[in-house]
Structures are given as C-alpha cells and as structure tokens.
Amino acid sequence: MFIIGERVNGMFSDIKKAIQSKDKKPVQKVALEQVKAGANALDINVGPATADKESAMVWLVEAVREVTDIALSVDTAKFSAMKAGFEAAGGSLILNSTKGDDRSMDQYLPLAKEHDALAIILCIDENGVPSNVEGRVEIAMKGLAKAMEYEIDIEKIVIDPIVLPANVAQDQTKKVMQAISEIRSLADPSPHIVVGLSNISQRCSNTGLIDRTFLAMCVANGMDMAITDPTDEELMNTMITAELLMNKSIYCDGFLEAYYT
Ligand code: THG
C-alpha cells in the first residue's frame, strides 16, 4: 500500500493556525510524524480558510520541504495553486487532482507530464460524481485514454472513485468498491487506485472503526493507495493484515513486526 499522509491539511485546526500565523514548527512536526509512521508521500492542502491559495500553498510546501524529501501530493482544486506548489516542491510529486472531464484533464495532465508526477484523476465530470458504478468506470476509462493521448504511462495514473460520507450517502460505499474492482479488471495495465479514506466517516461516530473496516474492504477490491493518517496504529495494522490476507506479503507469525523492518 502506498500511503499518502493526510494530516498536512488546513482542514485540521493545528495546521490551519500554523498557516495563518506562518509558524512552520507545527507543520514540520506533523509532517515528520507522518513520515516516521510510514507515509510514502504527504498530502499538502491549505484548507478552506485561506484566501490567497497560491502563496499559502508555496509556504506550506516550502515548510515541509525543509524537513523531508518525501513525495508531496499537492492537493488543490485551483490550477494556479497547483502550478505554484509544483514549482516550489522541485521534484517527487503527485498531482492531487484533476477532475475527469476533458477541459480539466487538458489543463492538468500536461503539468503532471512536465513534472513526471503521478496524476490523480477524480471520477467527477461536469455532471458531478456519478451515483452509479458504470458512470465512475466510464470516467476512469476516459481518463486512461486521455493519459495515452498525452503519452503518460498508465503506471503514472491514479484513479480516485470518490468516497462520500457513509452517513449521507450510504448506498455509495458499495458502489465505490465495485468501481475499484471493475476498473482493475478492465484496464491492462491497470492504473493505481486511491481513496480519501477519512471521507467515509466524516461526522460519523466510530470513525476509526468505520475507516479501518472500509480500508480492508477496499484492499480486497484492489485499492493500492490511500490518503489516510499512518499514525493511527490500528488502521495500519488492519491495512497490513488485509494485504497479508490478499497474499501481497508472505505470512510469518510476526507479520506485523516484519512489516516495519
Ligand atoms: N480524494 C483525493 N484527495 C483528497 C480527498 C479525496 N484530499 C482531501 C481529503 N479527501 C482527504 N483528507 C481528509 C482529511 C481530513 C478528513 C477527511 C479527509 C476529515 N477530517 C475530520 C472532519 O473534517 O470532520 C476531522 C478534522 C479534525 O480532526 O479537525 O474527516 O477523497 N484525491
């Protein structure tokens, strides 16, 4: 599993405060905790409360880059902020994200190509998030065709089927998992599949339990990347165990310890 640490996000109050007061310390602390816990990349998102998205993104990227060379997933819906974040980061990048309509992909995919970045394509188009499996799969396939048009390797493409909170869109959870499975079986070579895991339990009770149960189910359906918090030990243990049971690692009695060595 490729883990994108979710915590450097202005949606969290410590990071929001740090961005507003231009205090790098809390950002760098959170970033290093995520890396130490096993993140393979860090999501970088300035959150909703900042007016000047470009300069906030540059500041946040630079703060994190001072303490780690790990891959950065520049997470913004604003193209100018994406471009600014990419330039500030130098290399080792994930474009998070482009919508799956032609107009968005024609803008974002050339930027990903230019920086040799992984590109996350969301299963959203001009009509929003499809409410069925077929709509998600169709957008994913259009995304792969578009990547080929720009001569981007399919290994560089990451499809996000879009996870919605279980308390308001309970019927969508199963559809996300079916979409993951279908995209995996239809495409050869297959793109990566990512989900924003915490979306599933936003404003629910028992968030941890819901997150890790959903994680195991997504792993069973072929998901290989997750935006999540690797400092959640129970969640990580569930991920390691789910991958073991999917035969992605070799069983030994100390399989949990073995993962970290
Ligand atoms: N897909 C992609 N990128 C994404 C998402 C996705 N980036 C952002 C988001 N979704 C993933 N990151 C988070 C981070 C936090 C939460 C959810 C997703 C979250 N926070 C709690 C809340 O808002 O209720 C708690 C906040 C707090 O503790 O202060 O749920 O889907 N490509």
PDB file of C-alpha atoms and ligand atoms in Angstrom:
ATOM      1  CA  MET A   1       0.000   0.000   0.000  1.00  0.00           C
ATOM      2  CA  PHE A   2       1.235   3.423  -0.927  1.00  0.00           C
ATOM      3  CA  ILE A   3       0.203   5.734   1.913  1.00  0.00           C
ATOM      4  CA  ILE A   4      -0.321   9.447   1.414  1.00  0.00           C
ATOM      5  CA  GLY A   5      -0.309  11.064   4.876  1.00  0.00           C
ATOM      6  CA  GLU A   6      -3.446  13.221   5.200  1.00  0.00           C
ATOM      7  CA  ARG A   7      -2.520  15.446   8.156  1.00  0.00           C
ATOM      8  CA  VAL A   8      -0.788  18.402   6.485  1.00  0.00           C
ATOM      9  CA  ASN A   9      -4.199  19.842   5.673  1.00  0.00           C
ATOM     10  CA  GLY A  10      -5.684  23.197   6.689  1.00  0.00           C
ATOM     11  CA  MET A  11      -8.888  21.306   7.466  1.00  0.00           C
ATOM     12  CA  PHE A  12      -7.178  20.378  10.761  1.00  0.00           C
ATOM     13  CA  SER A  13      -7.091  23.196  13.289  1.00  0.00           C
ATOM     14  CA  ASP A  14      -3.366  22.940  14.180  1.00  0.00           C
ATOM     15  CA  ILE A  15      -2.337  23.262  10.522  1.00  0.00           C
ATOM     16  CA  LYS A  16      -4.901  25.995   9.863  1.00  0.00           C
ATOM     17  CA  LYS A  17      -3.495  28.040  12.758  1.00  0.00           C
ATOM     18  CA  ALA A  18       0.076  27.435  11.595  1.00  0.00           C
ATOM     19  CA  ILE A  19      -0.735  28.665   8.065  1.00  0.00           C
ATOM     20  CA  GLN A  20      -2.431  31.787   9.418  1.00  0.00           C
ATOM     21  CA  SER A  21       0.401  32.670  11.802  1.00  0.00           C
ATOM     22  CA  LYS A  22       3.141  31.499   9.371  1.00  0.00           C
ATOM     23  CA  ASP A  23       4.540  29.188  12.055  1.00  0.00           C
ATOM     24  CA  LYS A  24       6.434  26.354  10.344  1.00  0.00           C
ATOM     25  CA  LYS A  25       7.052  24.331  13.519  1.00  0.00           C
ATOM     26  CA  PRO A  26       3.640  22.579  13.884  1.00  0.00           C
ATOM     27  CA  VAL A  27       3.595  21.807  10.144  1.00  0.00           C
ATOM     28  CA  GLN A  28       7.070  20.289  10.231  1.00  0.00           C
ATOM     29  CA  LYS A  29       6.265  18.298  13.379  1.00  0.00           C
ATOM     30  CA  VAL A  30       3.123  16.783  11.820  1.00  0.00           C
ATOM     31  CA  ALA A  31       4.963  16.097   8.536  1.00  0.00           C
ATOM     32  CA  LEU A  32       7.784  14.226  10.281  1.00  0.00           C
ATOM     33  CA  GLU A  33       5.352  12.215  12.433  1.00  0.00           C
ATOM     34  CA  GLN A  34       3.564  11.087   9.261  1.00  0.00           C
ATOM     35  CA  VAL A  35       6.838  10.074   7.608  1.00  0.00           C
ATOM     36  CA  LYS A  36       8.051   8.231  10.704  1.00  0.00           C
ATOM     37  CA  ALA A  37       4.749   6.334  10.940  1.00  0.00           C
ATOM     38  CA  GLY A  38       5.137   5.021   7.385  1.00  0.00           C
ATOM     39  CA  ALA A  39       3.795   7.606   4.946  1.00  0.00           C
ATOM     40  CA  ASN A  40       5.163   7.209   1.394  1.00  0.00           C
ATOM     41  CA  ALA A  41       4.037  10.711   0.466  1.00  0.00           C
ATOM     42  CA  LEU A  42       2.402  13.675   2.182  1.00  0.00           C
ATOM     43  CA  ASP A  43      -0.811  15.342   1.080  1.00  0.00           C
ATOM     44  CA  ILE A  44      -0.384  19.118   1.103  1.00  0.00           C
ATOM     45  CA  ASN A  45      -3.677  21.008   1.325  1.00  0.00           C
ATOM     46  CA  VAL A  46      -4.081  24.604   2.556  1.00  0.00           C
ATOM     47  CA  GLY A  47      -7.718  24.007   3.520  1.00  0.00           C
ATOM     48  CA  PRO A  48     -10.764  26.192   3.109  1.00  0.00           C
ATOM     49  CA  ALA A  49      -9.907  29.183   5.298  1.00  0.00           C
ATOM     50  CA  THR A  50      -7.143  30.783   3.223  1.00  0.00           C
ATOM     51  CA  ALA A  51      -7.872  33.500   0.667  1.00  0.00           C
ATOM     52  CA  ASP A  52      -4.550  33.511  -1.172  1.00  0.00           C
ATOM     53  CA  LYS A  53      -4.286  29.828  -2.103  1.00  0.00           C
ATOM     54  CA  GLU A  54      -1.125  30.236  -4.201  1.00  0.00           C
ATOM     55  CA  SER A  55       1.079  31.848  -1.571  1.00  0.00           C
ATOM     56  CA  ALA A  56      -0.316  29.617   1.213  1.00  0.00           C
ATOM     57  CA  MET A  57       0.489  26.547  -0.889  1.00  0.00           C
ATOM     58  CA  VAL A  58       4.029  27.740  -1.619  1.00  0.00           C
ATOM     59  CA  TRP A  59       4.576  28.462   2.087  1.00  0.00           C
ATOM     60  CA  LEU A  60       3.238  25.046   3.134  1.00  0.00           C
ATOM     61  CA  VAL A  61       5.266  23.155   0.507  1.00  0.00           C
ATOM     62  CA  GLU A  62       8.453  25.016   1.469  1.00  0.00           C
ATOM     63  CA  ALA A  63       7.898  24.366   5.187  1.00  0.00           C
ATOM     64  CA  VAL A  64       7.560  20.619   4.544  1.00  0.00           C
ATOM     65  CA  ARG A  65      10.432  20.502   2.028  1.00  0.00           C
ATOM     66  CA  GLU A  66      12.784  21.922   4.692  1.00  0.00           C
ATOM     67  CA  VAL A  67      12.409  18.716   6.713  1.00  0.00           C
ATOM     68  CA  THR A  68      11.776  15.917   4.188  1.00  0.00           C
ATOM     69  CA  ASP A  69      12.439  14.873   0.556  1.00  0.00           C
ATOM     70  CA  ILE A  70       9.419  12.563   0.517  1.00  0.00           C
ATOM     71  CA  ALA A  71       6.932  12.785  -2.379  1.00  0.00           C
ATOM     72  CA  LEU A  72       4.375  15.584  -1.994  1.00  0.00           C
ATOM     73  CA  SER A  73       0.767  15.261  -3.111  1.00  0.00           C
ATOM     74  CA  VAL A  74      -0.174  18.830  -3.954  1.00  0.00           C
ATOM     75  CA  ASP A  75      -3.886  18.893  -3.122  1.00  0.00           C
ATOM     76  CA  THR A  76      -5.859  21.792  -4.566  1.00  0.00           C
ATOM     77  CA  ALA A  77      -8.717  22.406  -6.973  1.00  0.00           C
ATOM     78  CA  LYS A  78      -7.102  25.651  -8.151  1.00  0.00           C
ATOM     79  CA  PHE A  79      -4.743  25.295 -11.124  1.00  0.00           C
ATOM     80  CA  SER A  80      -2.585  28.320 -10.280  1.00  0.00           C
ATOM     81  CA  ALA A  81      -2.038  26.961  -6.746  1.00  0.00           C
ATOM     82  CA  MET A  82      -1.167  23.531  -8.163  1.00  0.00           C
ATOM     83  CA  LYS A  83       1.402  25.073 -10.507  1.00  0.00           C
ATOM     84  CA  ALA A  84       2.894  27.215  -7.731  1.00  0.00           C
ATOM     85  CA  GLY A  85       3.062  24.209  -5.378  1.00  0.00           C
ATOM     86  CA  PHE A  86       4.755  22.066  -8.039  1.00  0.00           C
ATOM     87  CA  GLU A  87       7.375  24.714  -8.732  1.00  0.00           C
ATOM     88  CA  ALA A  88       8.096  25.192  -5.010  1.00  0.00           C
ATOM     89  CA  ALA A  89       8.447  21.432  -4.410  1.00  0.00           C
ATOM     90  CA  GLY A  90      11.031  20.756  -7.124  1.00  0.00           C
ATOM     91  CA  GLY A  91      10.543  17.039  -7.815  1.00  0.00           C
ATOM     92  CA  SER A  92       8.884  13.886  -6.478  1.00  0.00           C
ATOM     93  CA  LEU A  93       5.299  14.966  -6.971  1.00  0.00           C
ATOM     94  CA  ILE A  94       1.715  13.770  -7.069  1.00  0.00           C
ATOM     95  CA  LEU A  95      -0.900  15.929  -8.765  1.00  0.00           C
ATOM     96  CA  ASN A  96      -3.966  15.829  -6.489  1.00  0.00           C
ATOM     97  CA  SER A  97      -6.021  16.172  -8.549  1.00  0.00           C
ATOM     98  CA  THR A  98      -7.800  16.713 -11.833  1.00  0.00           C
ATOM     99  CA  LYS A  99     -11.462  16.116 -12.496  1.00  0.00           C
ATOM    100  CA  GLY A 100     -12.158  13.579 -15.219  1.00  0.00           C
ATOM    101  CA  ASP A 101     -13.739  15.902 -17.797  1.00  0.00           C
ATOM    102  CA  ASP A 102     -11.786  16.855 -20.949  1.00  0.00           C
ATOM    103  CA  ARG A 103     -11.404  20.506 -20.049  1.00  0.00           C
ATOM    104  CA  SER A 104      -9.829  19.774 -16.642  1.00  0.00           C
ATOM    105  CA  MET A 105      -7.610  16.962 -17.895  1.00  0.00           C
ATOM    106  CA  ASP A 106      -6.369  19.067 -20.837  1.00  0.00           C
ATOM    107  CA  GLN A 107      -5.198  21.633 -18.293  1.00  0.00           C
ATOM    108  CA  TYR A 108      -3.776  19.408 -15.529  1.00  0.00           C
ATOM    109  CA  LEU A 109      -2.322  16.359 -17.298  1.00  0.00           C
ATOM    110  CA  PRO A 110       0.342  18.330 -19.239  1.00  0.00           C
ATOM    111  CA  LEU A 111       1.529  19.793 -15.893  1.00  0.00           C
ATOM    112  CA  ALA A 112       1.820  16.266 -14.425  1.00  0.00           C
ATOM    113  CA  LYS A 113       3.711  15.140 -17.534  1.00  0.00           C
ATOM    114  CA  GLU A 114       6.078  18.101 -17.385  1.00  0.00           C
ATOM    115  CA  HIS A 115       6.998  17.285 -13.763  1.00  0.00           C
ATOM    116  CA  ASP A 116       6.959  13.486 -14.204  1.00  0.00           C
ATOM    117  CA  ALA A 117       4.336  13.402 -11.433  1.00  0.00           C
ATOM    118  CA  LEU A 118       1.754  10.765 -10.586  1.00  0.00           C
ATOM    119  CA  ALA A 119      -1.637  12.190 -11.572  1.00  0.00           C
ATOM    120  CA  ILE A 120      -4.811  11.524  -9.584  1.00  0.00           C
ATOM    121  CA  ILE A 121      -7.916  11.626 -11.780  1.00  0.00           C
ATOM    122  CA  LEU A 122     -11.188  12.001  -9.875  1.00  0.00           C
ATOM    123  CA  CYS A 123     -14.331  10.226 -11.026  1.00  0.00           C
ATOM    124  CA  ILE A 124     -16.092  13.572 -11.337  1.00  0.00           C
ATOM    125  CA  ASP A 125     -17.093  15.316 -14.545  1.00  0.00           C
ATOM    126  CA  GLU A 126     -19.268  18.287 -15.495  1.00  0.00           C
ATOM    127  CA  ASN A 127     -22.277  16.433 -14.049  1.00  0.00           C
ATOM    128  CA  GLY A 128     -20.613  15.817 -10.670  1.00  0.00           C
ATOM    129  CA  VAL A 129     -19.912  12.435  -9.050  1.00  0.00           C
ATOM    130  CA  PRO A 130     -21.831   9.666 -10.839  1.00  0.00           C
ATOM    131  CA  SER A 131     -24.233   7.919  -8.492  1.00  0.00           C
ATOM    132  CA  ASN A 132     -23.627   4.536 -10.092  1.00  0.00           C
ATOM    133  CA  VAL A 133     -20.725   2.186 -10.790  1.00  0.00           C
ATOM    134  CA  GLU A 134     -20.872   2.498 -14.597  1.00  0.00           C
ATOM    135  CA  GLY A 135     -20.505   6.280 -14.505  1.00  0.00           C
ATOM    136  CA  ARG A 136     -17.377   6.038 -12.370  1.00  0.00           C
ATOM    137  CA  VAL A 137     -15.844   3.352 -14.588  1.00  0.00           C
ATOM    138  CA  GLU A 138     -16.626   5.363 -17.725  1.00  0.00           C
ATOM    139  CA  ILE A 139     -14.844   8.458 -16.384  1.00  0.00           C
ATOM    140  CA  ALA A 140     -11.856   6.314 -15.353  1.00  0.00           C
ATOM    141  CA  MET A 141     -11.595   4.835 -18.860  1.00  0.00           C
ATOM    142  CA  LYS A 142     -11.833   8.288 -20.432  1.00  0.00           C
ATOM    143  CA  GLY A 143      -9.022   9.341 -18.101  1.00  0.00           C
ATOM    144  CA  LEU A 144      -6.802   6.491 -19.266  1.00  0.00           C
ATOM    145  CA  ALA A 145      -7.458   7.366 -22.920  1.00  0.00           C
ATOM    146  CA  LYS A 146      -6.561  10.969 -22.191  1.00  0.00           C
ATOM    147  CA  ALA A 147      -3.340   9.913 -20.455  1.00  0.00           C
ATOM    148  CA  MET A 148      -2.355   7.923 -23.531  1.00  0.00           C
ATOM    149  CA  GLU A 149      -3.062  10.948 -25.711  1.00  0.00           C
ATOM    150  CA  TYR A 150      -0.507  12.884 -23.623  1.00  0.00           C
ATOM    151  CA  GLU A 151       1.904   9.914 -23.654  1.00  0.00           C
ATOM    152  CA  ILE A 152       1.699   9.473 -19.898  1.00  0.00           C
ATOM    153  CA  ASP A 153       2.388   5.880 -18.729  1.00  0.00           C
ATOM    154  CA  ILE A 154      -0.683   4.235 -17.174  1.00  0.00           C
ATOM    155  CA  GLU A 155       1.545   3.406 -14.146  1.00  0.00           C
ATOM    156  CA  LYS A 156       1.615   7.159 -13.507  1.00  0.00           C
ATOM    157  CA  ILE A 157      -2.188   7.414 -13.387  1.00  0.00           C
ATOM    158  CA  VAL A 158      -4.158   7.087 -10.171  1.00  0.00           C
ATOM    159  CA  ILE A 159      -7.957   6.809 -10.300  1.00  0.00           C
ATOM    160  CA  ASP A 160      -9.985   8.121  -7.353  1.00  0.00           C
ATOM    161  CA  PRO A 161     -13.549   6.697  -7.419  1.00  0.00           C
ATOM    162  CA  ILE A 162     -14.619   9.377  -4.859  1.00  0.00           C
ATOM    163  CA  VAL A 163     -15.626   8.262  -1.423  1.00  0.00           C
ATOM    164  CA  LEU A 164     -18.623  10.027   0.140  1.00  0.00           C
ATOM    165  CA  PRO A 165     -19.525  10.026   3.841  1.00  0.00           C
ATOM    166  CA  ALA A 166     -21.453   6.912   4.887  1.00  0.00           C
ATOM    167  CA  ASN A 167     -23.893   8.948   6.983  1.00  0.00           C
ATOM    168  CA  VAL A 168     -25.234  10.914   3.999  1.00  0.00           C
ATOM    169  CA  ALA A 169     -24.548   8.581   1.058  1.00  0.00           C
ATOM    170  CA  GLN A 170     -24.676   5.104   2.500  1.00  0.00           C
ATOM    171  CA  ASP A 171     -25.586   3.467  -0.809  1.00  0.00           C
ATOM    172  CA  GLN A 172     -22.413   4.820  -2.445  1.00  0.00           C
ATOM    173  CA  THR A 173     -19.917   2.817  -0.374  1.00  0.00           C
ATOM    174  CA  LYS A 174     -20.598  -0.495  -2.093  1.00  0.00           C
ATOM    175  CA  LYS A 175     -20.558   1.252  -5.483  1.00  0.00           C
ATOM    176  CA  VAL A 176     -17.099   2.653  -4.799  1.00  0.00           C
ATOM    177  CA  MET A 177     -15.827  -0.832  -4.065  1.00  0.00           C
ATOM    178  CA  GLN A 178     -17.471  -2.277  -7.179  1.00  0.00           C
ATOM    179  CA  ALA A 179     -15.957   0.538  -9.254  1.00  0.00           C
ATOM    180  CA  ILE A 180     -12.482  -0.200  -7.859  1.00  0.00           C
ATOM    181  CA  SER A 181     -12.843  -3.851  -8.781  1.00  0.00           C
ATOM    182  CA  GLU A 182     -14.167  -3.126 -12.301  1.00  0.00           C
ATOM    183  CA  ILE A 183     -11.529  -0.527 -13.139  1.00  0.00           C
ATOM    184  CA  ARG A 184      -8.868  -3.007 -12.032  1.00  0.00           C
ATOM    185  CA  SER A 185     -10.243  -5.793 -14.202  1.00  0.00           C
ATOM    186  CA  LEU A 186     -10.999  -3.681 -17.299  1.00  0.00           C
ATOM    187  CA  ALA A 187      -7.653  -1.917 -17.639  1.00  0.00           C
ATOM    188  CA  ASP A 188      -4.421  -3.715 -18.519  1.00  0.00           C
ATOM    189  CA  PRO A 189      -2.006  -2.331 -17.497  1.00  0.00           C
ATOM    190  CA  SER A 190      -4.049  -1.125 -14.578  1.00  0.00           C
ATOM    191  CA  PRO A 191      -3.831   2.366 -13.114  1.00  0.00           C
ATOM    192  CA  HIS A 192      -3.353   2.791  -9.380  1.00  0.00           C
ATOM    193  CA  ILE A 193      -6.472   3.306  -7.287  1.00  0.00           C
ATOM    194  CA  VAL A 194      -6.595   5.772  -4.380  1.00  0.00           C
ATOM    195  CA  VAL A 195      -9.298   6.820  -1.937  1.00  0.00           C
ATOM    196  CA  GLY A 196      -9.516   9.618   0.621  1.00  0.00           C
ATOM    197  CA  LEU A 197     -10.227   7.170   3.401  1.00  0.00           C
ATOM    198  CA  SER A 198     -11.415   9.562   6.150  1.00  0.00           C
ATOM    199  CA  ASN A 199     -14.146  10.866   3.820  1.00  0.00           C
ATOM    200  CA  ILE A 200     -16.126   7.704   4.616  1.00  0.00           C
ATOM    201  CA  SER A 201     -16.544   8.537   8.313  1.00  0.00           C
ATOM    202  CA  GLN A 202     -16.695  12.341   8.242  1.00  0.00           C
ATOM    203  CA  ARG A 203     -19.037  13.472  11.025  1.00  0.00           C
ATOM    204  CA  CYS A 204     -19.937   9.862  11.879  1.00  0.00           C
ATOM    205  CA  SER A 205     -19.493   8.169  15.236  1.00  0.00           C
ATOM    206  CA  ASN A 206     -16.908   5.361  15.489  1.00  0.00           C
ATOM    207  CA  THR A 207     -14.731   6.998  12.815  1.00  0.00           C
ATOM    208  CA  GLY A 208     -11.728   4.730  13.434  1.00  0.00           C
ATOM    209  CA  LEU A 209     -13.763   1.549  13.199  1.00  0.00           C
ATOM    210  CA  ILE A 210     -15.506   2.670  10.014  1.00  0.00           C
ATOM    211  CA  ASP A 211     -12.207   3.787   8.423  1.00  0.00           C
ATOM    212  CA  ARG A 212     -10.371   0.552   9.044  1.00  0.00           C
ATOM    213  CA  THR A 213     -13.275  -1.699   8.046  1.00  0.00           C
ATOM    214  CA  PHE A 214     -13.674   0.234   4.795  1.00  0.00           C
ATOM    215  CA  LEU A 215      -9.907   0.109   4.238  1.00  0.00           C
ATOM    216  CA  ALA A 216      -9.911  -3.692   4.462  1.00  0.00           C
ATOM    217  CA  MET A 217     -12.840  -3.908   2.035  1.00  0.00           C
ATOM    218  CA  CYS A 218     -11.142  -1.586  -0.464  1.00  0.00           C
ATOM    219  CA  VAL A 219      -7.912  -3.598  -0.247  1.00  0.00           C
ATOM    220  CA  ALA A 220      -9.929  -6.736  -1.037  1.00  0.00           C
ATOM    221  CA  ASN A 221     -11.241  -4.997  -4.162  1.00  0.00           C
ATOM    222  CA  GLY A 222      -7.837  -3.890  -5.440  1.00  0.00           C
ATOM    223  CA  MET A 223      -7.124  -0.452  -3.982  1.00  0.00           C
ATOM    224  CA  ASP A 224      -3.357   0.110  -3.709  1.00  0.00           C
ATOM    225  CA  MET A 225      -3.051   3.720  -2.449  1.00  0.00           C
ATOM    226  CA  ALA A 226      -4.789   5.564   0.393  1.00  0.00           C
ATOM    227  CA  ILE A 227      -4.872   9.115   1.710  1.00  0.00           C
ATOM    228  CA  THR A 228      -5.009   8.461   5.433  1.00  0.00           C
ATOM    229  CA  ASP A 229      -3.290   9.008   8.785  1.00  0.00           C
ATOM    230  CA  PRO A 230      -0.461   6.479   9.233  1.00  0.00           C
ATOM    231  CA  THR A 231      -0.055   7.423  12.917  1.00  0.00           C
ATOM    232  CA  ASP A 232      -3.335   5.509  13.515  1.00  0.00           C
ATOM    233  CA  GLU A 233      -1.779   2.209  14.586  1.00  0.00           C
ATOM    234  CA  GLU A 234      -4.978   0.153  14.490  1.00  0.00           C
ATOM    235  CA  LEU A 235      -5.647   1.377  10.968  1.00  0.00           C
ATOM    236  CA  MET A 236      -2.118   0.487   9.865  1.00  0.00           C
ATOM    237  CA  ASN A 237      -2.396  -2.972  11.432  1.00  0.00           C
ATOM    238  CA  THR A 238      -5.673  -3.527   9.570  1.00  0.00           C
ATOM    239  CA  MET A 239      -4.013  -2.485   6.306  1.00  0.00           C
ATOM    240  CA  ILE A 240      -1.041  -4.803   6.875  1.00  0.00           C
ATOM    241  CA  THR A 241      -3.372  -7.699   7.754  1.00  0.00           C
ATOM    242  CA  ALA A 242      -5.701  -7.071   4.804  1.00  0.00           C
ATOM    243  CA  GLU A 243      -2.737  -7.115   2.411  1.00  0.00           C
ATOM    244  CA  LEU A 244      -1.429 -10.291   4.045  1.00  0.00           C
ATOM    245  CA  LEU A 245      -4.801 -11.998   3.524  1.00  0.00           C
ATOM    246  CA  MET A 246      -4.783 -10.805  -0.104  1.00  0.00           C
ATOM    247  CA  ASN A 247      -1.458 -12.682  -0.435  1.00  0.00           C
ATOM    248  CA  LYS A 248       0.541  -9.483  -1.039  1.00  0.00           C
ATOM    249  CA  SER A 249       3.077 -10.371   1.647  1.00  0.00           C
ATOM    250  CA  ILE A 250       4.411 -13.681   2.930  1.00  0.00           C
ATOM    251  CA  TYR A 251       2.893 -14.974   6.159  1.00  0.00           C
ATOM    252  CA  CYS A 252       5.020 -15.320   9.256  1.00  0.00           C
ATOM    253  CA  ASP A 253       3.850 -15.290  12.887  1.00  0.00           C
ATOM    254  CA  GLY A 254       5.463 -11.889  13.377  1.00  0.00           C
ATOM    255  CA  PHE A 255       3.895 -10.370  10.262  1.00  0.00           C
ATOM    256  CA  LEU A 256       3.031  -7.051  11.945  1.00  0.00           C
ATOM    257  CA  GLU A 257       6.590  -6.521  13.208  1.00  0.00           C
ATOM    258  CA  ALA A 258       8.001  -7.779   9.899  1.00  0.00           C
ATOM    259  CA  TYR A 259       6.163  -5.017   8.007  1.00  0.00           C
ATOM    260  CA  TYR A 260       8.122  -2.325   9.813  1.00  0.00           C
ATOM    261  CA  THR A 261      11.579  -3.951   9.489  1.00  0.00           C
TER     262      THR A 261
HETATM  263  N1  THG B   1      -9.514  12.326  -2.718  1.00  0.00           N
HETATM  264  C1  THG B   1      -8.377  12.985  -3.029  1.00  0.00           C
HETATM  265  N2  THG B   1      -7.841  13.916  -2.222  1.00  0.00           N
HETATM  266  C2  THG B   1      -8.445  14.222  -1.056  1.00  0.00           C
HETATM  267  C3  THG B   1      -9.619  13.562  -0.668  1.00  0.00           C
HETATM  268  C4  THG B   1     -10.161  12.581  -1.553  1.00  0.00           C
HETATM  269  N3  THG B   1      -7.901  15.168  -0.250  1.00  0.00           N
HETATM  270  C5  THG B   1      -8.612  15.650   0.917  1.00  0.00           C
HETATM  271  C6  THG B   1      -9.462  14.560   1.530  1.00  0.00           C
HETATM  272  N4  THG B   1     -10.207  13.862   0.535  1.00  0.00           N
HETATM  273  C7  THG B   1      -8.573  13.593   2.288  1.00  0.00           C
HETATM  274  N5  THG B   1      -8.146  14.176   3.529  1.00  0.00           N
HETATM  275  C8  THG B   1      -9.014  14.279   4.615  1.00  0.00           C
HETATM  276  C9  THG B   1      -8.578  14.931   5.734  1.00  0.00           C
HETATM  277  C10 THG B   1      -9.409  15.024   6.843  1.00  0.00           C
HETATM  278  C11 THG B   1     -10.681  14.480   6.816  1.00  0.00           C
HETATM  279  C12 THG B   1     -11.123  13.836   5.685  1.00  0.00           C
HETATM  280  C13 THG B   1     -10.285  13.721   4.589  1.00  0.00           C
HETATM  281  C14 THG B   1     -11.604  14.560   7.979  1.00  0.00           C
HETATM  282  N6  THG B   1     -11.368  15.362   8.968  1.00  0.00           N
HETATM  283  C15 THG B   1     -12.270  15.373  10.100  1.00  0.00           C
HETATM  284  C16 THG B   1     -13.505  16.263   9.800  1.00  0.00           C
HETATM  285  O1  THG B   1     -13.403  17.145   8.956  1.00  0.00           O
HETATM  286  O2  THG B   1     -14.554  16.004  10.396  1.00  0.00           O
HETATM  287  C17 THG B   1     -11.601  15.772  11.368  1.00  0.00           C
HETATM  288  C18 THG B   1     -10.944  17.127  11.360  1.00  0.00           C
HETATM  289  C19 THG B   1     -10.301  17.420  12.694  1.00  0.00           C
HETATM  290  O3  THG B   1      -9.996  16.488  13.452  1.00  0.00           O
HETATM  291  O4  THG B   1     -10.110  18.608  12.981  1.00  0.00           O
HETATM  292  O5  THG B   1     -12.597  13.853   8.000  1.00  0.00           O
HETATM  293  O6  THG B   1     -11.204  11.960  -1.299  1.00  0.00           O
HETATM  294  N7  THG B   1      -7.780  12.671  -4.199  1.00  0.00           N
END
